[in-house]
PDB file of C-alpha atoms in Angstrom:
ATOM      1  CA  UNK D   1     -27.736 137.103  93.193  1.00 89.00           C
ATOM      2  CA  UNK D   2     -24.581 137.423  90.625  1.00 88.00           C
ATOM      3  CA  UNK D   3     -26.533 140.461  88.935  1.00 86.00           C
ATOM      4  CA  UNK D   4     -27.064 142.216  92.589  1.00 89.00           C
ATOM      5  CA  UNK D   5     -23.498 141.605  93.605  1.00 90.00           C
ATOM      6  CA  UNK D   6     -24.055 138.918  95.704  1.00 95.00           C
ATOM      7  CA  UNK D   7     -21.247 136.698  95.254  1.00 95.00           C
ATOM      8  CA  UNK D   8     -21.399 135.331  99.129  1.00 96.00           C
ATOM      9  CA  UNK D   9     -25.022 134.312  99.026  1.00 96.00           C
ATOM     10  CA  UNK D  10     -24.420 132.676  95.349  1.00 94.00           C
ATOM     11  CA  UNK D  11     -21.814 130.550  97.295  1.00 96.00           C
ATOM     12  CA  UNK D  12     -23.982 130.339 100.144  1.00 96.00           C
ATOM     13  CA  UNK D  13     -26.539 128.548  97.423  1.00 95.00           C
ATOM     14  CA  UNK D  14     -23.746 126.170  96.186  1.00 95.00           C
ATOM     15  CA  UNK D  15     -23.016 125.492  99.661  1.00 96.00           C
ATOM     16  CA  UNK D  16     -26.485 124.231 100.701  1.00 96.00           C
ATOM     17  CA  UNK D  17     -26.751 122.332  97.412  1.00 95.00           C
ATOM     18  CA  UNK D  18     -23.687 120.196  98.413  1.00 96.00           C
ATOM     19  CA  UNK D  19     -24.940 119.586 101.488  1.00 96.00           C
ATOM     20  CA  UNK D  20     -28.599 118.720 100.247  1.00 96.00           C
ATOM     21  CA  UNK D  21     -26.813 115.785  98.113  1.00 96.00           C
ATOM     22  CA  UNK D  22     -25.991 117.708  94.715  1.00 95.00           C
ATOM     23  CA  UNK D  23     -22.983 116.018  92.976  1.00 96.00           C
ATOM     24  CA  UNK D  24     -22.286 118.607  90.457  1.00 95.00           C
ATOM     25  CA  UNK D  25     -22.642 122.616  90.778  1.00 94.00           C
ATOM     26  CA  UNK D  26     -24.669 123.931  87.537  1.00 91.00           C
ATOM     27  CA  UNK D  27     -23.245 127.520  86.827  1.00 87.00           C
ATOM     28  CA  UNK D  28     -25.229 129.254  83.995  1.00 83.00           C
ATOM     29  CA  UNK D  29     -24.334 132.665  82.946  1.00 81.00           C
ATOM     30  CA  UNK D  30     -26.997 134.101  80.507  1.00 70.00           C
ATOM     31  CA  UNK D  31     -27.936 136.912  81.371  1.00 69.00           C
ATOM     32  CA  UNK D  32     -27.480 140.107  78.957  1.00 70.00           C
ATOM     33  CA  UNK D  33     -26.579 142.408  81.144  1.00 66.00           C
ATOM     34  CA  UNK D  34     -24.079 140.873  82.789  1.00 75.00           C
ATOM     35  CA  UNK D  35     -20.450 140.921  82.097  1.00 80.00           C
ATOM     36  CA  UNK D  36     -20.960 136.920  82.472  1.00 81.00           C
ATOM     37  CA  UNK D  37     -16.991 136.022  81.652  1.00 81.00           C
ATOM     38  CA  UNK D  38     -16.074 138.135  84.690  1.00 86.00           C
ATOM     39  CA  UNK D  39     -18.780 136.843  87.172  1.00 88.00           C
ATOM     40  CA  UNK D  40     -18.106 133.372  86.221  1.00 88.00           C
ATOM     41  CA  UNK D  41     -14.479 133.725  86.902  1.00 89.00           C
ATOM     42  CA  UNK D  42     -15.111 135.291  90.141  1.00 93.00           C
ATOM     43  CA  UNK D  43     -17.653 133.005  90.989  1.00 93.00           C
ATOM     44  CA  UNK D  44     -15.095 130.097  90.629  1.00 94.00           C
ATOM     45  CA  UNK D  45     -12.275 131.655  92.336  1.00 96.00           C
ATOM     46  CA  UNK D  46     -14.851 132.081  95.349  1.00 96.00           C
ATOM     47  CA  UNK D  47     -16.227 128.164  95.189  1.00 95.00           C
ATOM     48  CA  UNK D  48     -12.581 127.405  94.648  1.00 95.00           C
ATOM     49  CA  UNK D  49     -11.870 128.640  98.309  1.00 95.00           C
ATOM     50  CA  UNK D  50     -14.270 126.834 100.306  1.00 94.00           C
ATOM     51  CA  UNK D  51     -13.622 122.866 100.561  1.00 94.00           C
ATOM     52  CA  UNK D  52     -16.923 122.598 101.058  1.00 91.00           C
ATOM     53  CA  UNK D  53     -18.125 123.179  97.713  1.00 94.00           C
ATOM     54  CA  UNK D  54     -14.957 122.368  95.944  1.00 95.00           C
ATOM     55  CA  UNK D  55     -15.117 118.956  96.199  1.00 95.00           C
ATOM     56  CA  UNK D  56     -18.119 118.645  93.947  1.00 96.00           C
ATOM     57  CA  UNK D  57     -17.500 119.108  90.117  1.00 96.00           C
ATOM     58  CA  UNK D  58     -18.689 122.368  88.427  1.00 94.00           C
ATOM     59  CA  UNK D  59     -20.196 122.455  84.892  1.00 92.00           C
ATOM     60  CA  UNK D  60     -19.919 125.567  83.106  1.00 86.00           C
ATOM     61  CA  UNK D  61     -23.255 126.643  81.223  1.00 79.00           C
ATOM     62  CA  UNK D  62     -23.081 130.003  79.206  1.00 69.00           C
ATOM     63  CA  UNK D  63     -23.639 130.558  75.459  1.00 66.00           C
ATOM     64  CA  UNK D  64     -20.480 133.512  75.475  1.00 63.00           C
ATOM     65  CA  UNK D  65     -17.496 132.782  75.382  1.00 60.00           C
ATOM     66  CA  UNK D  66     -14.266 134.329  74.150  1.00 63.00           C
ATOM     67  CA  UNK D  67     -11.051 133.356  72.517  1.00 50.00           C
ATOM     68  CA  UNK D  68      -9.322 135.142  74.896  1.00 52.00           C
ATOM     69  CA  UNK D  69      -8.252 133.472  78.035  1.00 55.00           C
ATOM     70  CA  UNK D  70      -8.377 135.201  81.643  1.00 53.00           C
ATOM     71  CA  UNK D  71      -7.349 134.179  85.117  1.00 49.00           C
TER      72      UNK D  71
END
């Protein structure tokens, strides 16, 4: 979904996992060809927005990361 563009249906996903029972959102961001520093911080500011989700923790999985720190 993040490599298509399809931020709403990725928090769509979270969405139904919170309501399913899940008590932490896994976000992994391996993927080659994706700019995975930027989707991940996109993908939180989204999740961030919707109570629904936000109330659950989030664990960060991705092998890259930078020294450099974004907003």
């Amino acid at each position: 979904m993040i490599e298509a563009g399809d931020y709403a249906a990725a928090v769509d996903v979270a969405r139904q996992q919170v309501a399913n029972g899940a008590q932490i959102i896994d976000i992994n961001m391996d993927e080659g060809m994706l700019d995975s520093q930027a989707a991940m911080v996109r993908l939180l500011h989204l999740i961030a927005g919707e109570p629904d989700v936000a109330r659950v923790p989030v664990m960060l999985d991705s092998s890259k990361w930078s020294s450099s720190k974004r907003a």
